[in-house]
Structure formats: structure tokens, C-alpha cells
Amino acid sequence: MNRIEKTFQLLNNNGSKAFVPYIMAGDGGLDSLVERLQLLEKFGASAIEVGVPFSDPVADGPTIQQAGIRALNNGTTLKGIVAKLAEARESINIPIILMTYLNPIYAYGIASFVHDIQNAGVDGCIIPDMPLEEEDIIAPKLEAAGIELIRLVTLTTPIERIKQIATKGNGFLYTVTVKGITGVRNEFDGDIHAYLQAVKEVSPIPVLAGFGISNQEQMLDLTKNCDGVVVGSRIVDLFAKNNLAEMEQLMSIFKQKSNIV
Amino acid sequence: MTAYTLPNDTGHFGKFGGRFVPETLMKAITELTDAYEAAKLDPEFTSEIERLSKEYVGRETPLYFAENLTKYAGGANIYLKREDLNHTGAHKINNAIGQALLALRMGKRKIVAETGAGQHGVATATVCALLNLDCIIFMGEEDIKRQALNVFRMELLGAKVVSVTSGSATLKDAVNEALRYWVANVEDTHYLLGSVSGPHPFPMIVRDFQSVIGKETKEQFLERNESLPDAVVACIGGGSNAMGMFYPFIEEEEVELYGVEAAGQGVDTPFHAASLTKGKPGVLHGALMFVLQNEDGQIQEAHSISAGLDYPGVGPEHSYLKEIERAHYHSITDKEALDAFQLLTKLEGIIPALESSHAVAFAVKLAAELGPSKNIVVCLSGRGDKDVDAVRARLRGGNN
Ligand SMILES: Cc1ncc(COP(=O)(O)O)c(C=O)c1O
């Protein structure tokens, strides 16, 4: 069984919700990546999304854009990241999911990319600029390598299409909770719960909410109707400010409180 | 050549094109595809475009035999398709009118667009004024400096111009911001993309609306010479004026198609915008196409004296036409373009846009190469009023 599947089975058995932090690889230097992953595991992350910096991140807001620019200015490359992840695998037990725009993969060579991340022990891939219609370019290769392609659905995805995407069934379904790009939001649309319920209803795989989620109340509120949250900009920001105490608190309180629900 | 029917249903030209967009946009681009397919067959829609093209834009534009330039070049006859005479001064309005009418059909009264030189922004703002649509234009900070007059023009027309400071602060970054804005406002907003780039259906829609250029050229040339030209030439930024010129000639194999990219300071320096000449296939702004990028797949900044050609990608259909070798792609440096700018002005009394000057410069070389009794049509995509300041600064600066 794939590590992602195992993780969700365990969470499910314990009645727990997933907390999946996103970090930008190479922000703060690629040498700090392994340490940061270890820290997140220690703080209770269920899995980690590792972002690959890209020059033109159209799905991202200012926080992640800036982190990406810092990482690129550090000389971070996808090859370098994959090598670091192989190193991280020796000490990290939770799933590692690579989030990258398609072009860095395309330039790497799709077959060598899949081969190398499989060897590095990467468990899943999220490609935000590759909808269902274009995924044949890589999906069969990922599947053959046992790497989960994590697919996204959004507030504008019609329910029939959500069903179609969810039943492709890999890892978990990434449910985008805002109409827009990544970045901290103060509030969500009024109909967010109805949306999450509808997604839950048609999805045979766990449903995680992501984009814009930054504080405790939002996380606890959203996980009433889904299996966990992905937290990106807030984590990136806390790493940039080196505020690890707040990060630990954010994650541990969520763990405690979401468990009781 | 067998009948040319691309793109296919999934928006691909061979391996190029496609819809590489965030899921949030899939619904909007699917709706746009459906709306366009229906509109295309609706005589009310097509006749409204024809009416506005004639009465508002001033079509058809002349096909002008440039006798002085021909003599100067000393070879093939050079004709100019005068898109510079369109209302707002460039071919961009052909597409803006079509897409704005399409937005109205879809019930969208808000328009977002990107602009490089400002010509597409001006065309979009103009059509929005005409049709009473809300208009927001993203423009790179660098381009805002280079094209100050066009910024003021857009504002006069009632558009909101937003300065983009991320990345290289030019057209590529303006497209990123426009896409982000569209992702957040997709339900009531149409993205009026300005070139044959971006996700399907944009490369197809923009080509179709621009193909009036090639259609008229073909008819005008036939009427005058009872034959087809030997070659057509157009400059390439994203590639819309070129696709508009090429498309009606694709199946006419005796007509050679030449696209001219910006070589900036030279294609062997890091400062150029020659995506087809020096780029590699990659995914940017929703499409698989030739892109200037480094080994790690990071997109590189493009450089050209002309803001409208300063883009590191090129439409997927051009990428395909290059691959099947139906069209030829060459490049012209900043210096050659500046020379052609002055040459056409002095010889013909026509001040061309710096973008179009690239096509003129190449045509002069090609004419000499083809020799007399051959015929070349150059798409003069826009007029140079917007560039006069920049050219003056450059010539006075002496680093011409
Ligand atoms: C006059 C003119 N020609 C050409 C272009 C380049 O665009 P395209 O390659 O899409 O025709 C521009 C873009 O701003 C322009 O203003």
C-alpha cells in the first residue's frame, strides 16, 4: 500500500483530520530542506507538500511567489530538490508530495523525472496547471511508478466533473476553497460548506481543503466537512519569519481540537 | 497539402497547444469554446463583426504597392497590407471587437486583458468604451515607462491600468497577473487575450478573428495580379498578426510564409525574443509551445526594442508550422528594425510600428534574395506614432 493511503487509513481509524503543510523548497536555502521536513514531521504533519519554485506561478499569490523568487535566487533547481528529497527519505516517515508546475518537469524530461522521484521516495505529485484533459502527458507514467497524482477540484468545477475527477481515485482529492489563487484569506464564501459536503458525497477518496487557509478557526470549521487541510502561505510565512513556536502551536492545537470533533 | 483543420477538438496543433490551466479556469474556457462554436454559425454575430469592422475600424484596409521601397530593395515587388490604418493604429482591434462581442453573448460585461506595447490594451479599452464594458488592463511596469502615451490613452478611454512589477515587469508578467485576476473573477469576467497564445480556444479564436488580414490580402492580390503572392511576411510577438496573415494561405503551398521574430541585441546574446529560433518546447500561460527557458525549465526574460515583441513564448500554431516546416521563421535585430523604421518613413511616408519594422527589415532582404518578378506582401501590423518618442531617445542617445 502507498504511504499516502496508509496515512489516511490510520487517520481514519483514529478519527483524526489531516494537517498537510506546504513549504517552498529552497526558500532559506536548499540545505535547510531536510531539517524543515523533519521539523514539520515532529510538529505532527500528516504529510508534506514540497513546492518547486517556478518563474511564472500563475496559481500562486504574493507569499508563495516571493518564496519562489527567493528559492530561485538561491540557485534552487528541480534536480537539486529531488536529490535532497532522496536524502530526506532516510529520516522522514510521512508522505512527501511534490507540487510543481508542469514546465520544470517537461524540461527535466517526463520519464526521467518520474524515474528519479520514484527513487527518491516521493509519494505523490500535484501539478496545478495540468487539468484532467492534459494529464495523459504524465499520469500513466506516475501510475506505473506507484506515485499518486493528486488532482484538484475547485468552486467552479461542475459536480459531474468533480465526480469524474474524484473517481480517478488517487491519494486524496485537493479541494480548492477559494475563487482565486493561493494566499491568506480572512474569510471564505458562504457556500463553502455546501460545496465541501457535495464533494465529500461523490468522492471515494479522502477530501482535503486548501488555498487561503491560515488560522485555527478556519481549519476547525472546514474540517467539519472534509478530511483535512493543506496550509501553504501561512507556513511559508512562518518559516520566512523563523517563527517556529507559532508553527508548532498552530499544528498541535489543530491536532488536539480536530481529534475531538 | 490536405485540408488543414487544426486545432483538433482538444485544442492541439500536433503536440503543441492544449489547455494547461488551473482547474478553476476549465469551466470558463469550456464555456468560451462552446459560445464561440455557436457564435461562428450565427449570422447575427458574424454580420455585427462585419458591420463594426467596416464602419468603426475602417476595413477593408488597403493593399499598397510600395514602389519606392521595392526600388530600394532591388528585387521582388513589396506590397504592404495596411493594418496600421485600422482605428487605434494596429491589427489588435480585429480581435478585440470579436472577443468583446463574444463576451457580451456570454453575458459577461467585465473584461480583463494584458498588454505589452499597449496596442492591445488600447484596442480593448476602445471596444469596451464602445460597448460599455468594464475594463481592467495589466501592463508591465517597464512597458508602462516605454509606452506612456498608450497608458494615458487607455485611461482616457475609461480603462483601469494596473502596473505589474513582478518578474521582468513586461508582457509575460502582465499575462501572469491577468490570469491570476481571471482565476479570481472568472464568473463575471472575460479574459480578452491579445495574441494567438494561451490555452485553447484562444489561439484558435484570435487566429480566426485576425484572419480577415489574410483573406483580404488574398482577394486584393488576386484582383490586382490574377495570381497569389510568392511570399507573405509578418512580425511575431505572440504571433497574432502573422497567424491572421498566414492562415488563409496555409493550404496554398506555392505561397511561402515568413515569420519574423525579434533578435534584440542578437540571438547569440541573452537579449532577444526569438522563441522559435532559440527556445525549446515548454508549457507557459496555458499552452505547450516554443518558450525561452533555461535548462531547469525556468522561463527567461525576453528582450526587444519593441514592447509588442517582448514575449518569451510564441503561439502553439506557429510552433506547429515550424515543426512541419510549412512556415519559416527568421529574426531581425533592434538595430535592423530601427533602420527599417526610418527607411519606410523616408521612402514611403509611412511610419511603421517598431514591431512591424521587423517585418519590413526582413522583407527588404528577402526581396533582394527572391529577385525581380516575385511578389512579397508584408503585414504592416501597426503604425509607429506610439514609438516616435522611444526612437527619438534612441537616435539622440547615439547607440543606434
Ligand atoms: C503593431 C504590433 N504588431 C505586432 C505585435 C505583436 O503581436 P502579434 O505577434 O500577436 O501580432 C504588436 C503587439 O503589441 C503590435 O502592437
PDB file of N, CA and C in Angstrom, chain A residues 38-117:
ATOM      1  N   GLN A  38      11.905  17.520   8.682  1.00  0.00           N
ATOM      2  CA  GLN A  38      11.957  16.814   9.972  1.00  0.00           C
ATOM      3  C   GLN A  38      11.147  17.560  11.031  1.00  0.00           C
ATOM      4  N   LEU A  39      11.302  18.866  11.018  1.00  0.00           N
ATOM      5  CA  LEU A  39      10.584  19.709  11.966  1.00  0.00           C
ATOM      6  C   LEU A  39       9.066  19.563  11.789  1.00  0.00           C
ATOM      7  N   LEU A  40       8.637  19.608  10.564  1.00  0.00           N
ATOM      8  CA  LEU A  40       7.198  19.514  10.290  1.00  0.00           C
ATOM      9  C   LEU A  40       6.656  18.144  10.710  1.00  0.00           C
ATOM     10  N   GLU A  41       7.445  17.118  10.479  1.00  0.00           N
ATOM     11  CA  GLU A  41       7.012  15.789  10.919  1.00  0.00           C
ATOM     12  C   GLU A  41       6.894  15.766  12.449  1.00  0.00           C
ATOM     13  N   LYS A  42       7.883  16.356  13.097  1.00  0.00           N
ATOM     14  CA  LYS A  42       7.876  16.389  14.562  1.00  0.00           C
ATOM     15  C   LYS A  42       6.665  17.169  15.086  1.00  0.00           C
ATOM     16  N   PHE A  43       6.301  18.264  14.405  1.00  0.00           N
ATOM     17  CA  PHE A  43       5.150  19.071  14.826  1.00  0.00           C
ATOM     18  C   PHE A  43       3.827  18.371  14.548  1.00  0.00           C
ATOM     19  N   GLY A  44       3.867  17.255  13.872  1.00  0.00           N
ATOM     20  CA  GLY A  44       2.635  16.490  13.685  1.00  0.00           C
ATOM     21  C   GLY A  44       2.030  16.538  12.295  1.00  0.00           C
ATOM     22  N   ALA A  45       2.806  16.935  11.292  1.00  0.00           N
ATOM     23  CA  ALA A  45       2.272  16.951   9.923  1.00  0.00           C
ATOM     24  C   ALA A  45       1.874  15.539   9.507  1.00  0.00           C
ATOM     25  N   SER A  46       0.735  15.420   8.791  1.00  0.00           N
ATOM     26  CA  SER A  46       0.302  14.109   8.320  1.00  0.00           C
ATOM     27  C   SER A  46       1.045  13.723   7.043  1.00  0.00           C
ATOM     28  N   ALA A  47       1.367  14.738   6.259  1.00  0.00           N
ATOM     29  CA  ALA A  47       2.119  14.583   5.011  1.00  0.00           C
ATOM     30  C   ALA A  47       2.674  15.970   4.713  1.00  0.00           C
ATOM     31  N   ILE A  48       3.616  16.070   3.782  1.00  0.00           N
ATOM     32  CA  ILE A  48       4.152  17.401   3.459  1.00  0.00           C
ATOM     33  C   ILE A  48       4.118  17.626   1.954  1.00  0.00           C
ATOM     34  N   GLU A  49       3.649  18.821   1.590  1.00  0.00           N
ATOM     35  CA  GLU A  49       3.688  19.224   0.193  1.00  0.00           C
ATOM     36  C   GLU A  49       4.949  20.038  -0.007  1.00  0.00           C
ATOM     37  N   VAL A  50       5.783  19.592  -0.918  1.00  0.00           N
ATOM     38  CA  VAL A  50       7.026  20.304  -1.182  1.00  0.00           C
ATOM     39  C   VAL A  50       6.888  21.052  -2.502  1.00  0.00           C
ATOM     40  N   GLY A  51       6.893  22.379  -2.415  1.00  0.00           N
ATOM     41  CA  GLY A  51       6.719  23.202  -3.603  1.00  0.00           C
ATOM     42  C   GLY A  51       8.021  23.379  -4.362  1.00  0.00           C
ATOM     43  N   VAL A  52       7.928  23.354  -5.685  1.00  0.00           N
ATOM     44  CA  VAL A  52       9.090  23.584  -6.548  1.00  0.00           C
ATOM     45  C   VAL A  52       8.975  25.005  -7.094  1.00  0.00           C
ATOM     46  N   PRO A  53      10.007  25.826  -6.920  1.00  0.00           N
ATOM     47  CA  PRO A  53       9.886  27.202  -7.403  1.00  0.00           C
ATOM     48  C   PRO A  53       9.794  27.258  -8.927  1.00  0.00           C
ATOM     49  N   PHE A  54       8.958  28.186  -9.409  1.00  0.00           N
ATOM     50  CA  PHE A  54       8.806  28.372 -10.851  1.00  0.00           C
ATOM     51  C   PHE A  54       8.743  29.870 -11.134  1.00  0.00           C
ATOM     52  N   SER A  55       9.337  30.250 -12.259  1.00  0.00           N
ATOM     53  CA  SER A  55       9.404  31.673 -12.603  1.00  0.00           C
ATOM     54  C   SER A  55       8.033  32.299 -12.832  1.00  0.00           C
ATOM     55  N   ASP A  56       7.047  31.505 -13.214  1.00  0.00           N
ATOM     56  CA  ASP A  56       5.748  32.068 -13.585  1.00  0.00           C
ATOM     57  C   ASP A  56       4.589  31.319 -12.929  1.00  0.00           C
ATOM     58  N   PRO A  57       4.489  31.427 -11.589  1.00  0.00           N
ATOM     59  CA  PRO A  57       3.496  30.631 -10.848  1.00  0.00           C
ATOM     60  C   PRO A  57       2.102  31.258 -10.881  1.00  0.00           C
ATOM     61  N   VAL A  58       1.328  30.961 -11.926  1.00  0.00           N
ATOM     62  CA  VAL A  58       0.053  31.670 -12.113  1.00  0.00           C
ATOM     63  C   VAL A  58      -1.016  31.313 -11.094  1.00  0.00           C
ATOM     64  N   ALA A  59      -0.849  30.205 -10.369  1.00  0.00           N
ATOM     65  CA  ALA A  59      -1.883  29.849  -9.389  1.00  0.00           C
ATOM     66  C   ALA A  59      -1.539  30.355  -7.997  1.00  0.00           C
ATOM     67  N   ASP A  60      -0.433  31.093  -7.878  1.00  0.00           N
ATOM     68  CA  ASP A  60       0.005  31.488  -6.547  1.00  0.00           C
ATOM     69  C   ASP A  60      -0.067  32.983  -6.297  1.00  0.00           C
ATOM     70  N   GLY A  61      -0.370  33.312  -5.021  1.00  0.00           N
ATOM     71  CA  GLY A  61      -0.404  34.693  -4.575  1.00  0.00           C
ATOM     72  C   GLY A  61       0.986  35.160  -4.143  1.00  0.00           C
ATOM     73  N   PRO A  62       1.052  36.412  -3.652  1.00  0.00           N
ATOM     74  CA  PRO A  62       2.330  37.063  -3.364  1.00  0.00           C
ATOM     75  C   PRO A  62       3.234  36.276  -2.409  1.00  0.00           C
ATOM     76  N   THR A  63       2.696  35.656  -1.350  1.00  0.00           N
ATOM     77  CA  THR A  63       3.565  34.993  -0.362  1.00  0.00           C
ATOM     78  C   THR A  63       4.380  33.879  -1.016  1.00  0.00           C
ATOM     79  N   ILE A  64       3.694  33.018  -1.766  1.00  0.00           N
ATOM     80  CA  ILE A  64       4.395  31.892  -2.389  1.00  0.00           C
ATOM     81  C   ILE A  64       5.224  32.369  -3.587  1.00  0.00           C
ATOM     82  N   GLN A  65       4.728  33.384  -4.300  1.00  0.00           N
ATOM     83  CA  GLN A  65       5.545  33.970  -5.387  1.00  0.00           C
ATOM     84  C   GLN A  65       6.895  34.441  -4.861  1.00  0.00           C
ATOM     85  N   GLN A  66       6.838  35.185  -3.754  1.00  0.00           N
ATOM     86  CA  GLN A  66       8.082  35.737  -3.192  1.00  0.00           C
ATOM     87  C   GLN A  66       9.014  34.623  -2.720  1.00  0.00           C
ATOM     88  N   ALA A  67       8.418  33.603  -2.072  1.00  0.00           N
ATOM     89  CA  ALA A  67       9.230  32.476  -1.601  1.00  0.00           C
ATOM     90  C   ALA A  67       9.905  31.789  -2.789  1.00  0.00           C
ATOM     91  N   GLY A  68       9.173  31.681  -3.884  1.00  0.00           N
ATOM     92  CA  GLY A  68       9.710  31.054  -5.093  1.00  0.00           C
ATOM     93  C   GLY A  68      10.867  31.864  -5.673  1.00  0.00           C
ATOM     94  N   ILE A  69      10.707  33.172  -5.668  1.00  0.00           N
ATOM     95  CA  ILE A  69      11.787  34.032  -6.176  1.00  0.00           C
ATOM     96  C   ILE A  69      13.028  33.888  -5.302  1.00  0.00           C
ATOM     97  N   ARG A  70      12.816  33.854  -3.971  1.00  0.00           N
ATOM     98  CA  ARG A  70      13.970  33.673  -3.065  1.00  0.00           C
ATOM     99  C   ARG A  70      14.663  32.339  -3.358  1.00  0.00           C
ATOM    100  N   ALA A  71      13.855  31.306  -3.550  1.00  0.00           N
ATOM    101  CA  ALA A  71      14.429  29.983  -3.805  1.00  0.00           C
ATOM    102  C   ALA A  71      15.213  29.976  -5.124  1.00  0.00           C
ATOM    103  N   LEU A  72      14.648  30.589  -6.160  1.00  0.00           N
ATOM    104  CA  LEU A  72      15.345  30.617  -7.456  1.00  0.00           C
ATOM    105  C   LEU A  72      16.633  31.437  -7.349  1.00  0.00           C
ATOM    106  N   ASN A  73      16.560  32.539  -6.621  1.00  0.00           N
ATOM    107  CA  ASN A  73      17.766  33.355  -6.445  1.00  0.00           C
ATOM    108  C   ASN A  73      18.857  32.604  -5.687  1.00  0.00           C
ATOM    109  N   ASN A  74      18.432  31.626  -4.888  1.00  0.00           N
ATOM    110  CA  ASN A  74      19.390  30.753  -4.203  1.00  0.00           C
ATOM    111  C   ASN A  74      19.997  29.709  -5.123  1.00  0.00           C
ATOM    112  N   GLY A  75      19.526  29.668  -6.352  1.00  0.00           N
ATOM    113  CA  GLY A  75      20.027  28.663  -7.282  1.00  0.00           C
ATOM    114  C   GLY A  75      19.334  27.313  -7.172  1.00  0.00           C
ATOM    115  N   THR A  76      18.134  27.298  -6.600  1.00  0.00           N
ATOM    116  CA  THR A  76      17.407  26.037  -6.443  1.00  0.00           C
ATOM    117  C   THR A  76      16.958  25.493  -7.796  1.00  0.00           C
ATOM    118  N   THR A  77      17.172  24.186  -8.012  1.00  0.00           N
ATOM    119  CA  THR A  77      16.702  23.546  -9.232  1.00  0.00           C
ATOM    120  C   THR A  77      15.885  22.312  -8.858  1.00  0.00           C
ATOM    121  N   LEU A  78      15.088  21.839  -9.797  1.00  0.00           N
ATOM    122  CA  LEU A  78      14.293  20.642  -9.537  1.00  0.00           C
ATOM    123  C   LEU A  78      15.209  19.445  -9.284  1.00  0.00           C
ATOM    124  N   LYS A  79      16.289  19.362 -10.039  1.00  0.00           N
ATOM    125  CA  LYS A  79      17.249  18.264  -9.821  1.00  0.00           C
ATOM    126  C   LYS A  79      17.793  18.287  -8.398  1.00  0.00           C
ATOM    127  N   GLY A  80      18.154  19.481  -7.946  1.00  0.00           N
ATOM    128  CA  GLY A  80      18.673  19.645  -6.594  1.00  0.00           C
ATOM    129  C   GLY A  80      17.636  19.243  -5.548  1.00  0.00           C
ATOM    130  N   ILE A  81      16.390  19.600  -5.803  1.00  0.00           N
ATOM    131  CA  ILE A  81      15.318  19.272  -4.857  1.00  0.00           C
ATOM    132  C   ILE A  81      15.132  17.756  -4.773  1.00  0.00           C
ATOM    133  N   VAL A  82      15.103  17.114  -5.936  1.00  0.00           N
ATOM    134  CA  VAL A  82      14.887  15.661  -5.947  1.00  0.00           C
ATOM    135  C   VAL A  82      16.017  14.959  -5.174  1.00  0.00           C
ATOM    136  N   ALA A  83      17.249  15.436  -5.355  1.00  0.00           N
ATOM    137  CA  ALA A  83      18.378  14.841  -4.622  1.00  0.00           C
ATOM    138  C   ALA A  83      18.205  15.011  -3.112  1.00  0.00           C
ATOM    139  N   LYS A  84      17.758  16.202  -2.710  1.00  0.00           N
ATOM    140  CA  LYS A  84      17.543  16.455  -1.277  1.00  0.00           C
ATOM    141  C   LYS A  84      16.421  15.574  -0.724  1.00  0.00           C
ATOM    142  N   LEU A  85      15.407  15.359  -1.530  1.00  0.00           N
ATOM    143  CA  LEU A  85      14.276  14.553  -1.043  1.00  0.00           C
ATOM    144  C   LEU A  85      14.711  13.103  -0.834  1.00  0.00           C
ATOM    145  N   ALA A  86      15.606  12.628  -1.701  1.00  0.00           N
ATOM    146  CA  ALA A  86      16.134  11.270  -1.524  1.00  0.00           C
ATOM    147  C   ALA A  86      16.853  11.181  -0.179  1.00  0.00           C
ATOM    148  N   GLU A  87      17.577  12.236   0.129  1.00  0.00           N
ATOM    149  CA  GLU A  87      18.287  12.295   1.401  1.00  0.00           C
ATOM    150  C   GLU A  87      17.282  12.345   2.565  1.00  0.00           C
ATOM    151  N   ALA A  88      16.236  13.144   2.384  1.00  0.00           N
ATOM    152  CA  ALA A  88      15.232  13.306   3.451  1.00  0.00           C
ATOM    153  C   ALA A  88      14.530  11.987   3.747  1.00  0.00           C
ATOM    154  N   ARG A  89      14.349  11.186   2.720  1.00  0.00           N
ATOM    155  CA  ARG A  89      13.596   9.939   2.870  1.00  0.00           C
ATOM    156  C   ARG A  89      14.193   9.012   3.942  1.00  0.00           C
ATOM    157  N   GLU A  90      15.496   9.170   4.166  1.00  0.00           N
ATOM    158  CA  GLU A  90      16.144   8.308   5.160  1.00  0.00           C
ATOM    159  C   GLU A  90      15.632   8.571   6.569  1.00  0.00           C
ATOM    160  N   SER A  91      15.169   9.815   6.819  1.00  0.00           N
ATOM    161  CA  SER A  91      14.723  10.123   8.182  1.00  0.00           C
ATOM    162  C   SER A  91      13.228  10.444   8.282  1.00  0.00           C
ATOM    163  N   ILE A  92      12.584  10.689   7.162  1.00  0.00           N
ATOM    164  CA  ILE A  92      11.174  11.111   7.181  1.00  0.00           C
ATOM    165  C   ILE A  92      10.266   9.911   6.899  1.00  0.00           C
ATOM    166  N   ASN A  93       9.236   9.754   7.722  1.00  0.00           N
ATOM    167  CA  ASN A  93       8.334   8.615   7.520  1.00  0.00           C
ATOM    168  C   ASN A  93       7.020   8.970   6.847  1.00  0.00           C
ATOM    169  N   ILE A  94       6.623  10.251   6.959  1.00  0.00           N
ATOM    170  CA  ILE A  94       5.320  10.633   6.398  1.00  0.00           C
ATOM    171  C   ILE A  94       5.429  10.833   4.883  1.00  0.00           C
ATOM    172  N   PRO A  95       4.282  10.842   4.192  1.00  0.00           N
ATOM    173  CA  PRO A  95       4.306  11.010   2.738  1.00  0.00           C
ATOM    174  C   PRO A  95       4.875  12.362   2.315  1.00  0.00           C
ATOM    175  N   ILE A  96       5.607  12.349   1.236  1.00  0.00           N
ATOM    176  CA  ILE A  96       6.118  13.585   0.629  1.00  0.00           C
ATOM    177  C   ILE A  96       5.469  13.734  -0.746  1.00  0.00           C
ATOM    178  N   ILE A  97       4.850  14.898  -0.914  1.00  0.00           N
ATOM    179  CA  ILE A  97       4.128  15.165  -2.164  1.00  0.00           C
ATOM    180  C   ILE A  97       4.778  16.366  -2.833  1.00  0.00           C
ATOM    181  N   LEU A  98       5.173  16.193  -4.068  1.00  0.00           N
ATOM    182  CA  LEU A  98       5.839  17.261  -4.804  1.00  0.00           C
ATOM    183  C   LEU A  98       4.782  18.094  -5.520  1.00  0.00           C
ATOM    184  N   MET A  99       4.819  19.412  -5.312  1.00  0.00           N
ATOM    185  CA  MET A  99       3.897  20.290  -6.029  1.00  0.00           C
ATOM    186  C   MET A  99       4.700  21.140  -6.988  1.00  0.00           C
ATOM    187  N   THR A 100       4.451  20.946  -8.272  1.00  0.00           N
ATOM    188  CA  THR A 100       5.231  21.706  -9.255  1.00  0.00           C
ATOM    189  C   THR A 100       4.405  22.019 -10.502  1.00  0.00           C
ATOM    190  N   TYR A 101       4.658  23.189 -11.039  1.00  0.00           N
ATOM    191  CA  TYR A 101       4.090  23.500 -12.348  1.00  0.00           C
ATOM    192  C   TYR A 101       4.697  22.545 -13.361  1.00  0.00           C
ATOM    193  N   LEU A 102       4.049  22.438 -14.504  1.00  0.00           N
ATOM    194  CA  LEU A 102       4.457  21.404 -15.451  1.00  0.00           C
ATOM    195  C   LEU A 102       5.810  21.681 -16.120  1.00  0.00           C
ATOM    196  N   ASN A 103       6.121  22.944 -16.397  1.00  0.00           N
ATOM    197  CA  ASN A 103       7.299  23.175 -17.236  1.00  0.00           C
ATOM    198  C   ASN A 103       8.633  22.674 -16.661  1.00  0.00           C
ATOM    199  N   PRO A 104       8.855  22.847 -15.354  1.00  0.00           N
ATOM    200  CA  PRO A 104      10.103  22.264 -14.830  1.00  0.00           C
ATOM    201  C   PRO A 104      10.173  20.745 -15.061  1.00  0.00           C
ATOM    202  N   ILE A 105       9.045  20.054 -14.972  1.00  0.00           N
ATOM    203  CA  ILE A 105       9.023  18.607 -15.251  1.00  0.00           C
ATOM    204  C   ILE A 105       9.318  18.359 -16.725  1.00  0.00           C
ATOM    205  N   TYR A 106       8.684  19.155 -17.575  1.00  0.00           N
ATOM    206  CA  TYR A 106       8.838  18.991 -19.016  1.00  0.00           C
ATOM    207  C   TYR A 106      10.305  19.180 -19.419  1.00  0.00           C
ATOM    208  N   ALA A 107      10.941  20.189 -18.817  1.00  0.00           N
ATOM    209  CA  ALA A 107      12.347  20.458 -19.140  1.00  0.00           C
ATOM    210  C   ALA A 107      13.254  19.344 -18.599  1.00  0.00           C
ATOM    211  N   TYR A 108      12.869  18.780 -17.467  1.00  0.00           N
ATOM    212  CA  TYR A 108      13.627  17.694 -16.831  1.00  0.00           C
ATOM    213  C   TYR A 108      13.579  16.443 -17.711  1.00  0.00           C
ATOM    214  N   GLY A 109      12.487  16.295 -18.427  1.00  0.00           N
ATOM    215  CA  GLY A 109      12.198  15.072 -19.181  1.00  0.00           C
ATOM    216  C   GLY A 109      11.228  14.255 -18.348  1.00  0.00           C
ATOM    217  N   ILE A 110      10.043  13.990 -18.892  1.00  0.00           N
ATOM    218  CA  ILE A 110       8.985  13.405 -18.065  1.00  0.00           C
ATOM    219  C   ILE A 110       9.378  12.026 -17.537  1.00  0.00           C
ATOM    220  N   ALA A 111       9.941  11.208 -18.406  1.00  0.00           N
ATOM    221  CA  ALA A 111      10.289   9.851 -17.964  1.00  0.00           C
ATOM    222  C   ALA A 111      11.390   9.878 -16.903  1.00  0.00           C
ATOM    223  N   SER A 112      12.426  10.707 -17.109  1.00  0.00           N
ATOM    224  CA  SER A 112      13.491  10.734 -16.091  1.00  0.00           C
ATOM    225  C   SER A 112      12.990  11.332 -14.786  1.00  0.00           C
ATOM    226  N   PHE A 113      12.093  12.305 -14.894  1.00  0.00           N
ATOM    227  CA  PHE A 113      11.534  12.895 -13.673  1.00  0.00           C
ATOM    228  C   PHE A 113      10.823  11.825 -12.841  1.00  0.00           C
ATOM    229  N   VAL A 114       9.949  11.072 -13.497  1.00  0.00           N
ATOM    230  CA  VAL A 114       9.170  10.051 -12.762  1.00  0.00           C
ATOM    231  C   VAL A 114      10.126   9.012 -12.171  1.00  0.00           C
ATOM    232  N   HIS A 115      11.085   8.609 -12.963  1.00  0.00           N
ATOM    233  CA  HIS A 115      12.076   7.639 -12.510  1.00  0.00           C
ATOM    234  C   HIS A 115      12.825   8.146 -11.267  1.00  0.00           C
ATOM    235  N   ASP A 116      13.281   9.403 -11.347  1.00  0.00           N
ATOM    236  CA  ASP A 116      14.094   9.950 -10.257  1.00  0.00           C
ATOM    237  C   ASP A 116      13.284  10.180  -8.982  1.00  0.00           C
ATOM    238  N   ILE A 117      12.039  10.657  -9.117  1.00  0.00           N
ATOM    239  CA  ILE A 117      11.285  10.908  -7.877  1.00  0.00           C
ATOM    240  C   ILE A 117      10.831   9.588  -7.245  1.00  0.00           C
TER     241      ILE A 117
END
